[in-house]
Coordinates of C-alpha atoms (C1' of nucleotides) in Angstrom, one line a residue:
Chain A
M1 CA 108.2 -7.8 152.2
G2 CA 110.6 -7.5 151.3
T3 CA 111.2 -3.2 149.9
D4 CA 109.4 -1.9 153.8
A5 CA 113.0 -0.3 154.5
G6 CA 111.6 2.1 156.7
T7 CA 111.8 0.4 160.0
A8 CA 115.3 -0.9 158.4
Q9 CA 117.4 2.4 158.2
P10 CA 120.0 3.4 160.3
A11 CA 118.8 5.3 163.6
P12 CA 118.5 9.1 162.3
P13 CA 122.1 10.5 163.8
Q14 CA 121.0 12.5 166.8
S15 CA 122.0 15.7 166.6
G16 CA 125.2 17.4 168.7
R17 CA 126.6 14.3 170.1
L18 CA 129.3 12.4 171.5
G19 CA 131.6 9.9 170.1
R20 CA 131.1 7.9 166.9
P21 CA 128.0 8.6 165.0
P22 CA 126.2 5.1 164.7
R23 CA 125.6 2.8 161.4
L24 CA 123.9 0.6 162.9
S25 CA 120.9 0.9 165.3
K26 CA 118.6 -2.4 167.3
D27 CA 115.8 -1.3 165.6
A28 CA 117.8 -2.3 162.2
I29 CA 119.5 -4.8 163.1
V30 CA 116.3 -6.8 164.2
A31 CA 114.4 -4.8 160.4
A32 CA 117.1 -6.9 159.0
A33 CA 116.8 -10.8 161.2
R34 CA 113.3 -10.3 160.4
R35 CA 113.5 -10.8 156.6
L36 CA 115.7 -13.0 156.8
L37 CA 113.7 -15.0 158.8
E38 CA 110.8 -15.0 156.5
Q39 CA 112.8 -15.7 153.5
E40 CA 115.0 -18.4 154.2
G41 CA 114.4 -19.4 158.3
V42 CA 116.0 -19.8 160.9
D43 CA 118.5 -22.2 159.7
K44 CA 120.3 -19.1 158.1
L45 CA 120.0 -16.4 160.3
S46 CA 123.4 -16.4 161.9
M47 CA 125.3 -13.5 163.3
R48 CA 128.1 -13.7 160.3
R49 CA 125.1 -13.7 157.7
L50 CA 122.9 -11.2 159.8
A51 CA 126.2 -8.6 159.7
K52 CA 127.0 -9.4 155.6
V53 CA 122.9 -8.3 154.9
L54 CA 123.0 -5.7 156.8
D55 CA 126.9 -4.8 155.5
S56 CA 129.0 -4.5 159.0
T57 CA 131.0 -7.4 160.8
A58 CA 129.1 -10.1 163.1
M59 CA 131.1 -7.9 165.5
A60 CA 129.1 -4.8 165.9
L61 CA 126.0 -6.8 166.4
Y62 CA 127.0 -7.6 169.5
H63 CA 127.5 -4.1 170.8
H64 CA 123.8 -3.7 170.1
V65 CA 122.0 -7.3 171.2
R66 CA 123.4 -9.5 174.2
D67 CA 123.3 -12.7 172.1
K68 CA 122.0 -14.4 169.6
D69 CA 119.1 -15.2 172.0
E70 CA 118.5 -12.2 172.6
L71 CA 118.1 -10.8 169.1
L72 CA 115.7 -13.3 168.2
L73 CA 113.4 -12.2 171.9
L74 CA 113.4 -9.1 170.0
V75 CA 112.4 -9.8 166.7
L76 CA 109.7 -12.1 169.0
E77 CA 108.4 -9.0 170.7
D78 CA 108.3 -6.7 167.7
H79 CA 106.9 -9.3 165.7
A80 CA 104.4 -9.7 168.9
R81 CA 103.8 -6.0 169.0
R82 CA 102.3 -5.5 165.4
F83 CA 99.9 -8.7 165.5
P84 CA 96.5 -7.3 164.1
H85 CA 95.1 -7.2 168.0
R86 CA 91.6 -8.9 168.5
E87 CA 89.0 -8.1 170.8
L88 CA 88.4 -11.1 173.4
S89 CA 85.0 -12.7 174.6
E90 CA 83.2 -11.0 177.9
E91 CA 82.0 -15.0 178.2
P92 CA 85.2 -16.8 180.0
R93 CA 85.5 -19.7 178.9
A94 CA 85.2 -18.7 175.4
R95 CA 87.5 -15.6 176.7
L96 CA 90.0 -19.3 177.7
L97 CA 90.1 -20.1 174.3
E98 CA 91.0 -17.0 171.6
A99 CA 93.1 -15.5 173.9
A100 CA 94.9 -19.3 174.0
Q101 CA 94.2 -19.9 170.2
L102 CA 95.6 -16.1 170.0
L103 CA 98.8 -17.0 172.0
H104 CA 99.7 -19.5 169.5
D105 CA 98.9 -17.4 166.2
I106 CA 101.1 -15.0 166.4
L107 CA 104.5 -18.1 167.9
A108 CA 102.3 -19.9 164.9
D109 CA 105.3 -16.9 162.8
C110 CA 108.0 -17.3 164.6
P111 CA 107.7 -21.5 165.5
W112 CA 111.6 -21.0 166.1
I113 CA 110.7 -19.1 168.9
V114 CA 110.0 -21.8 170.9
R115 CA 113.9 -22.9 171.5
V116 CA 114.1 -20.2 172.8
L117 CA 110.9 -19.7 175.1
A118 CA 111.5 -23.0 176.6
A119 CA 113.6 -21.7 179.4
D120 CA 111.4 -20.2 180.5
D121 CA 107.5 -20.9 180.5
L122 CA 106.5 -16.9 179.8
M123 CA 105.0 -15.4 177.3
A124 CA 107.1 -12.4 175.2
V125 CA 106.5 -9.3 177.2
S126 CA 104.2 -7.6 174.7
A127 CA 102.5 -10.6 174.6
L128 CA 102.2 -11.4 178.4
W129 CA 98.6 -10.1 178.3
I130 CA 97.4 -13.2 176.6
V131 CA 99.0 -15.2 179.5
E132 CA 97.0 -13.5 181.6
S133 CA 93.7 -13.3 181.0
I134 CA 94.5 -16.9 180.5
V135 CA 95.0 -17.6 183.9
D136 CA 92.0 -14.3 184.5
A137 CA 90.3 -16.6 182.3
A138 CA 90.9 -20.2 184.1
V139 CA 89.7 -18.1 187.9
A140 CA 86.8 -17.0 186.7
C141 CA 86.0 -20.1 184.9
G142 CA 86.2 -21.1 189.1
C143 CA 89.8 -22.1 189.2
T144 CA 92.0 -21.4 192.6
P145 CA 94.4 -19.6 191.3
E146 CA 97.0 -22.2 191.2
D147 CA 94.7 -24.3 188.5
A148 CA 94.6 -21.5 187.0
V149 CA 98.1 -21.8 186.9
H150 CA 98.3 -25.1 185.9
V151 CA 96.2 -24.9 182.8
Y152 CA 97.8 -22.5 181.8
R153 CA 101.0 -24.5 181.9
V154 CA 99.4 -27.0 180.3
I155 CA 98.3 -24.7 176.9
W156 CA 101.7 -24.2 176.5
Y157 CA 103.0 -27.3 176.2
Y158 CA 100.9 -28.5 174.8
T159 CA 100.9 -25.0 172.3
A160 CA 105.2 -25.4 172.2
G161 CA 104.8 -29.7 171.2
E162 CA 102.7 -29.3 168.0
L163 CA 105.0 -26.0 167.2
L164 CA 108.0 -27.8 167.2
I165 CA 107.2 -31.0 165.7
R166 CA 105.1 -28.5 162.9
D167 CA 108.1 -26.5 162.4
T168 CA 110.7 -29.7 162.9
A169 CA 108.7 -31.4 159.8
D170 CA 108.4 -28.9 158.5
R171 CA 112.3 -28.3 158.3
R172 CA 112.9 -31.6 157.7
R173 CA 110.6 -32.4 154.8
A174 CA 111.9 -28.6 153.1
E175 CA 115.1 -29.6 153.1
R176 CA 115.8 -33.9 152.2
E177 CA 114.7 -35.4 149.0
E178 CA 113.4 -38.7 151.8
P179 CA 110.3 -39.3 152.9
P180 CA 110.2 -38.9 156.3
V181 CA 110.9 -42.1 158.3
R182 CA 107.7 -42.8 159.6
D183 CA 106.3 -43.1 156.6
T184 CA 108.7 -45.6 156.5
V185 CA 108.1 -47.3 159.6
M186 CA 104.6 -47.8 158.9
A187 CA 105.1 -48.9 156.2
G188 CA 105.9 -51.7 157.1
L189 CA 104.4 -52.4 160.0
D190 CA 103.4 -56.1 161.2
A191 CA 99.9 -56.0 161.4
E192 CA 99.5 -59.0 163.4
Q193 CA 101.5 -57.0 165.6
F194 CA 100.3 -53.4 166.0
P195 CA 96.6 -53.9 164.6
R196 CA 95.5 -50.2 164.7
L197 CA 98.6 -48.7 163.6
A198 CA 98.9 -51.3 160.4
S199 CA 95.0 -49.7 159.8
L200 CA 95.8 -46.2 160.3
A201 CA 99.2 -46.8 158.2
S202 CA 97.6 -44.2 155.0
A203 CA 95.4 -42.4 156.8
W204 CA 98.5 -41.0 159.4
P205 CA 100.3 -38.6 156.9
D206 CA 96.9 -36.2 155.7
L207 CA 95.1 -35.8 159.5
T208 CA 97.5 -33.7 160.4
A209 CA 95.3 -31.3 159.4
R210 CA 95.5 -27.4 160.2
D211 CA 92.6 -27.4 163.3
T212 CA 93.9 -30.2 165.3
H213 CA 95.6 -27.8 167.5
R214 CA 91.5 -26.5 168.0
R215 CA 89.8 -29.1 168.8
G216 CA 92.9 -30.0 170.9
L217 CA 92.4 -27.4 172.5
E218 CA 88.6 -27.1 173.5
G219 CA 89.5 -30.6 174.9
I220 CA 92.1 -29.8 177.0
V221 CA 90.1 -26.6 178.5
N222 CA 86.9 -29.0 178.3
G223 CA 88.9 -31.3 180.9
L224 CA 90.7 -29.3 182.4
L225 CA 88.1 -26.6 183.6
P226 CA 86.0 -27.2 186.9
A227 CA 82.5 -28.8 186.1
Chain B
M1 CA 127.3 -47.0 185.5
G2 CA 130.5 -45.6 184.3
T3 CA 132.7 -49.5 184.4
D4 CA 129.5 -51.1 182.3
A5 CA 131.8 -52.6 179.9
G6 CA 130.2 -54.7 178.7
T7 CA 128.6 -53.4 175.6
A8 CA 131.3 -51.5 175.1
Q9 CA 133.3 -53.8 174.2
P10 CA 134.9 -53.9 170.0
A11 CA 132.6 -57.1 168.5
P12 CA 134.0 -60.2 168.9
P13 CA 136.5 -60.4 166.1
Q14 CA 134.2 -62.8 163.7
S15 CA 136.2 -65.9 162.1
G16 CA 137.8 -66.4 158.5
R17 CA 136.4 -63.2 156.9
L18 CA 137.9 -60.9 154.8
G19 CA 138.8 -57.4 155.3
R20 CA 140.4 -55.4 158.4
P21 CA 138.7 -56.7 161.1
P22 CA 136.7 -53.9 162.5
R23 CA 138.0 -51.9 166.3
L24 CA 135.0 -50.3 166.4
S25 CA 131.5 -51.0 166.3
K26 CA 128.1 -50.4 166.1
D27 CA 126.3 -51.3 170.4
A28 CA 129.8 -49.5 171.2
I29 CA 129.2 -46.7 169.3
V30 CA 126.2 -46.6 170.8
A31 CA 127.2 -47.6 174.4
A32 CA 129.6 -44.6 174.4
A33 CA 127.5 -41.9 173.7
R34 CA 125.3 -44.0 176.0
R35 CA 128.1 -42.9 178.4
L36 CA 129.0 -39.7 177.6
L37 CA 124.9 -38.5 177.7
E38 CA 124.1 -39.6 180.3
Q39 CA 127.4 -38.4 182.7
E40 CA 127.8 -34.2 180.2
G41 CA 124.5 -34.0 178.2
V42 CA 123.8 -33.5 175.2
D43 CA 125.4 -29.7 174.8
K44 CA 129.1 -31.8 175.0
L45 CA 127.9 -35.2 172.7
S46 CA 130.0 -34.3 169.2
M47 CA 130.6 -36.6 166.5
R48 CA 134.5 -35.2 167.4
R49 CA 134.1 -36.0 171.5
L50 CA 133.3 -39.5 171.1
A51 CA 135.5 -40.4 168.8
K52 CA 138.1 -39.3 171.2
V53 CA 136.7 -41.6 173.9
L54 CA 136.8 -44.5 171.9
D55 CA 139.8 -43.9 170.6
S56 CA 138.8 -43.3 167.3
T57 CA 138.8 -40.4 164.5
A58 CA 135.5 -38.2 163.9
M59 CA 135.1 -41.0 160.6
A60 CA 135.4 -44.0 161.8
L61 CA 132.1 -43.1 162.8
Y62 CA 130.2 -42.5 160.2
H63 CA 131.5 -46.2 159.0
H64 CA 129.1 -47.1 161.0
V65 CA 126.0 -44.9 161.5
R66 CA 124.8 -42.2 158.8
D67 CA 124.7 -39.5 160.9
K68 CA 123.6 -37.8 164.3
D69 CA 120.3 -37.8 164.2
E70 CA 120.8 -41.8 163.7
L71 CA 123.2 -42.2 166.7
L72 CA 120.8 -40.1 169.0
L73 CA 118.4 -42.8 167.6
L74 CA 120.2 -45.6 168.6
V75 CA 120.5 -44.6 171.7
L76 CA 117.1 -43.8 172.4
E77 CA 116.4 -47.6 171.1
D78 CA 118.8 -49.3 173.4
H79 CA 117.3 -47.2 176.9
A80 CA 113.7 -48.1 175.6
R81 CA 114.6 -51.4 175.1
R82 CA 116.4 -51.3 178.6
F83 CA 113.3 -49.4 180.6
P84 CA 111.8 -51.7 182.6
H85 CA 108.5 -53.5 181.2
R86 CA 104.9 -52.4 182.8
E87 CA 102.5 -54.1 182.6
L88 CA 99.4 -51.9 181.6
S89 CA 95.8 -52.0 182.8
E90 CA 92.7 -53.8 181.2
E91 CA 90.6 -51.3 181.7
P92 CA 91.2 -48.7 178.4
R93 CA 90.7 -45.6 180.6
A94 CA 93.2 -47.1 182.6
R95 CA 95.5 -48.5 180.3
L96 CA 95.4 -44.9 178.3
L97 CA 97.2 -43.3 180.9
E98 CA 98.7 -45.3 181.8
A99 CA 100.3 -46.0 178.9
A100 CA 101.1 -42.5 178.5
Q101 CA 102.6 -42.5 180.7
L102 CA 105.2 -44.8 180.5
L103 CA 106.1 -42.9 176.3
H104 CA 105.7 -40.2 178.9
D105 CA 108.7 -41.6 181.2
I106 CA 110.4 -43.8 178.6
L107 CA 111.4 -40.1 177.5
A108 CA 111.5 -38.0 180.4
D109 CA 115.5 -40.1 180.3
C110 CA 116.1 -38.9 176.5
P111 CA 114.3 -35.6 176.8
W112 CA 117.4 -34.3 174.2
I113 CA 115.9 -36.9 171.5
V114 CA 112.3 -34.4 171.5
R115 CA 114.3 -32.8 168.8
V116 CA 115.1 -35.9 166.8
L117 CA 111.4 -37.0 166.6
A118 CA 110.0 -33.8 166.4
A119 CA 110.3 -34.9 162.5
D120 CA 108.3 -37.5 163.1
D121 CA 105.1 -38.2 165.2
L122 CA 106.3 -41.6 166.5
M123 CA 107.8 -43.3 168.4
A124 CA 111.1 -45.0 168.2
V125 CA 110.1 -48.5 167.0
S126 CA 111.0 -50.3 170.1
A127 CA 108.5 -48.7 172.2
L128 CA 105.9 -48.5 169.4
W129 CA 103.8 -50.5 170.8
I130 CA 102.8 -48.1 173.2
V131 CA 101.9 -45.6 170.2
E132 CA 100.0 -49.0 169.1
S133 CA 98.1 -49.5 173.0
I134 CA 97.3 -44.9 172.9
V135 CA 95.6 -45.4 170.0
D136 CA 93.3 -48.7 170.8
A137 CA 93.2 -47.9 174.2
A138 CA 91.4 -45.0 173.6
V139 CA 88.7 -47.3 170.5
A140 CA 88.4 -49.7 173.3
C141 CA 87.4 -46.3 174.8
G142 CA 84.3 -45.6 172.0
C143 CA 86.7 -42.9 169.7
T144 CA 86.5 -43.5 166.2
P145 CA 90.1 -45.1 164.9
E146 CA 90.4 -41.2 163.5
D147 CA 90.3 -39.6 166.5
A148 CA 91.9 -41.8 168.3
V149 CA 95.5 -40.8 166.2
H150 CA 93.4 -37.0 167.8
V151 CA 93.2 -38.6 170.9
Y152 CA 97.7 -39.5 170.3
R153 CA 98.6 -36.7 168.9
V154 CA 97.8 -33.9 171.6
I155 CA 99.2 -37.1 174.4
W156 CA 102.4 -36.5 171.8
Y157 CA 102.1 -33.1 171.7
Y158 CA 101.4 -32.5 175.1
T159 CA 104.4 -34.4 176.4
A160 CA 106.9 -33.2 173.5
G161 CA 106.5 -30.1 174.7
E162 CA 106.3 -30.2 178.3
L163 CA 110.1 -32.5 177.7
L164 CA 111.3 -29.8 175.7
I165 CA 110.2 -27.3 178.6
R166 CA 111.4 -28.6 181.3
D167 CA 114.9 -30.5 179.7
T168 CA 115.8 -27.2 178.2
A169 CA 114.5 -25.0 181.6
D170 CA 117.2 -28.1 183.0
R171 CA 119.9 -27.2 181.2
R172 CA 120.1 -23.7 181.3
R173 CA 119.6 -23.1 184.6
A174 CA 123.1 -25.1 185.0
E175 CA 124.9 -23.7 182.4
R176 CA 124.0 -19.9 183.2
E177 CA 125.1 -18.4 186.6
E178 CA 121.9 -15.2 186.8
P179 CA 118.9 -16.2 187.6
P180 CA 115.5 -17.4 184.3
V181 CA 114.4 -14.1 182.5
R182 CA 111.0 -15.4 183.6
D183 CA 112.0 -14.0 187.7
T184 CA 113.5 -10.7 186.8
V185 CA 110.3 -10.2 183.4
M186 CA 108.0 -11.3 187.3
A187 CA 109.7 -9.8 189.7
G188 CA 108.7 -5.9 187.9
L189 CA 105.6 -6.7 187.2
D190 CA 103.0 -3.1 186.6
A191 CA 100.3 -5.2 189.7
E192 CA 98.0 -3.0 187.5
Q193 CA 97.8 -3.7 184.2
F194 CA 98.7 -7.6 185.0
P195 CA 96.9 -8.4 188.3
R196 CA 96.7 -12.5 188.9
L197 CA 100.7 -12.3 187.2
A198 CA 101.9 -10.4 189.9
S199 CA 99.6 -11.2 192.6
L200 CA 101.1 -15.0 191.7
A201 CA 104.6 -13.9 191.2
S202 CA 106.6 -15.3 194.0
A203 CA 104.2 -18.8 193.5
W204 CA 105.2 -19.2 190.1
P205 CA 108.6 -20.8 190.7
D206 CA 107.1 -23.2 193.0
L207 CA 104.2 -24.0 191.0
T208 CA 106.1 -26.7 188.5
A209 CA 105.5 -29.5 191.0
R210 CA 107.0 -33.3 189.3
D211 CA 103.2 -34.2 188.9
T212 CA 102.9 -30.9 186.4
H213 CA 102.3 -34.0 183.6
R214 CA 100.4 -36.8 185.0
R215 CA 97.4 -34.6 186.3
G216 CA 97.5 -32.4 183.0
L217 CA 97.3 -35.8 181.2
E218 CA 94.0 -36.3 183.1
G219 CA 92.5 -33.8 183.0
I220 CA 93.6 -34.3 178.1
V221 CA 91.8 -36.9 178.8
N222 CA 89.0 -36.8 180.5
G223 CA 88.8 -33.7 177.9
L224 CA 89.4 -35.9 174.8
L225 CA 87.3 -39.2 175.1
P226 CA 83.7 -39.4 174.7
A227 CA 82.1 -39.2 177.4
Chain C
dA1 C1' 131.3 5.3 171.1
dC2 C1' 131.2 2.6 168.6
dC3 C1' 133.9 -0.8 165.4
dT4 C1' 136.9 -4.3 163.3
dG5 C1' 140.5 -8.2 162.6
dA6 C1' 142.6 -11.4 163.8
dA7 C1' 141.5 -15.6 167.1
dC8 C1' 140.0 -19.0 169.9
dA9 C1' 137.4 -23.1 170.8
dC10 C1' 134.7 -25.5 168.4
dC11 C1' 130.9 -28.0 165.1
dG12 C1' 128.7 -31.9 161.0
dT13 C1' 130.5 -33.9 157.3
dT14 C1' 132.6 -35.6 152.5
dC15 C1' 136.6 -37.4 149.9
dA16 C1' 140.5 -39.0 148.6
dA17 C1' 144.2 -41.7 150.2
dG18 C1' 146.1 -45.6 153.1
dT19 C1' 146.4 -50.5 154.9
Chain D
dA1 C1' 136.4 -53.0 155.1
dC2 C1' 138.1 -50.4 157.8
dC3 C1' 140.1 -46.5 159.1
dT4 C1' 142.8 -41.6 159.0
dG5 C1' 144.1 -36.5 157.9
dA6 C1' 142.9 -32.9 155.7
dA7 C1' 140.2 -29.7 153.9
dC8 C1' 134.9 -27.6 153.3
dA9 C1' 132.0 -24.5 154.9
dC10 C1' 130.9 -23.3 159.0
dC11 C1' 129.0 -21.8 164.2
dG12 C1' 129.2 -17.5 168.6
dT13 C1' 131.8 -15.4 171.2
dT14 C1' 135.8 -12.6 173.1
dC15 C1' 139.1 -9.4 173.2
dA16 C1' 142.5 -5.6 171.6
dA17 C1' 142.9 -2.2 168.7
dG18 C1' 141.4 1.0 165.7
dT19 C1' 138.7 5.6 164.9

DNA sequence: ACCTGAACACCGTTCAAGT
DNA sequence: ACCTGAACACCGTTCAAGT
């Protein structure tokens, strides 16, 4: 993973061109950013640091990408293109669920993108077909086009929330040594005032199971599709 | 709103105490932060700027709050305490929905807190009773305690996602002059490849209705509660 | 055309020192 | 006990200049 230098090479010098030959290229920048992201996380990705990795200066990057958000979007685009292709079922309800799951799985590898994507409610262009699939499957399930967009949007909000929260919690856990505030709050709960929460206090953290998203998705789809 | 100096006063000088009398107080800091947040948004809230408003230095603030996150949490706590109280229904399903709605409404005024809260999946202590209500109502609807936590968690993910996305979109719109990427992507959609999205392109933005969250909530609850 | 250095206008936080 | 000034270790981005 750290040695796939293939895509990180500077662009092949085009023959007989005017101007200085480029040392950097969009591809090389995106590849380096991907590696930095994988190895050290978003918090460590700055234009200056990325430039250092590329033996260049922060300002040189701005010749190839408009700003940091565009760079992150390019990394997502690249990731979505590489992501293993999956056949979707014919049956619309199953297709809807599978597409939603795929949306989640692609983004689960780049949870930092949620903050950028949150500005819109659409995915990267190379994953737009998933959005199309969701809306289309919802219509095939009997939704009006408007309701289908609503279904998509609820799924997207839910997915974005899950990714944001899991990612934030993961990163906090990695960087701080103290236990999360939740644990101390839960431990000190007044059982008179909050009987339910108090009785669940010890079980609460463990309930963050891996299949939470999937189970919730099924419930949401059941609740939103016409009977 | 800018003149409620009442809570922004330095703490009343305690009689006969040792040490230098404090010029700042937690309350004054929180009140000033709240005003800054209301008037200028999170992006403008920095420890340095807040200190300037209080005629003090950034470092003095660290004597009263541990760090910026704690300060933001204190503002939420304050906001949740002030928030108008609402009676909840007896009927468990209605109570569940009302509590979830209340959770959303309280946070809708401080959407910037989602990034801080995202580290845990619990609310501010002064709004913990809402979480208790949701879990309790879910049990009253026939959920096991574990399923009730699951229901709460799906609602929280959905709500956090909605708040995050609406807030990010709002702030982008306020600061940039260009239209969101979504509009240009949607405008350039290949109708062959994405028939559904292309046909919805013009309608998409308008579909961000105010009641989206409420409608989605009902669907989610329908889908997650036992029949 | 592509890249550099210096600068602008900031951050959160720590630390030693003052009163 | 409470506050200050200076400093640390950074940010993203702009701009004029170089090759």
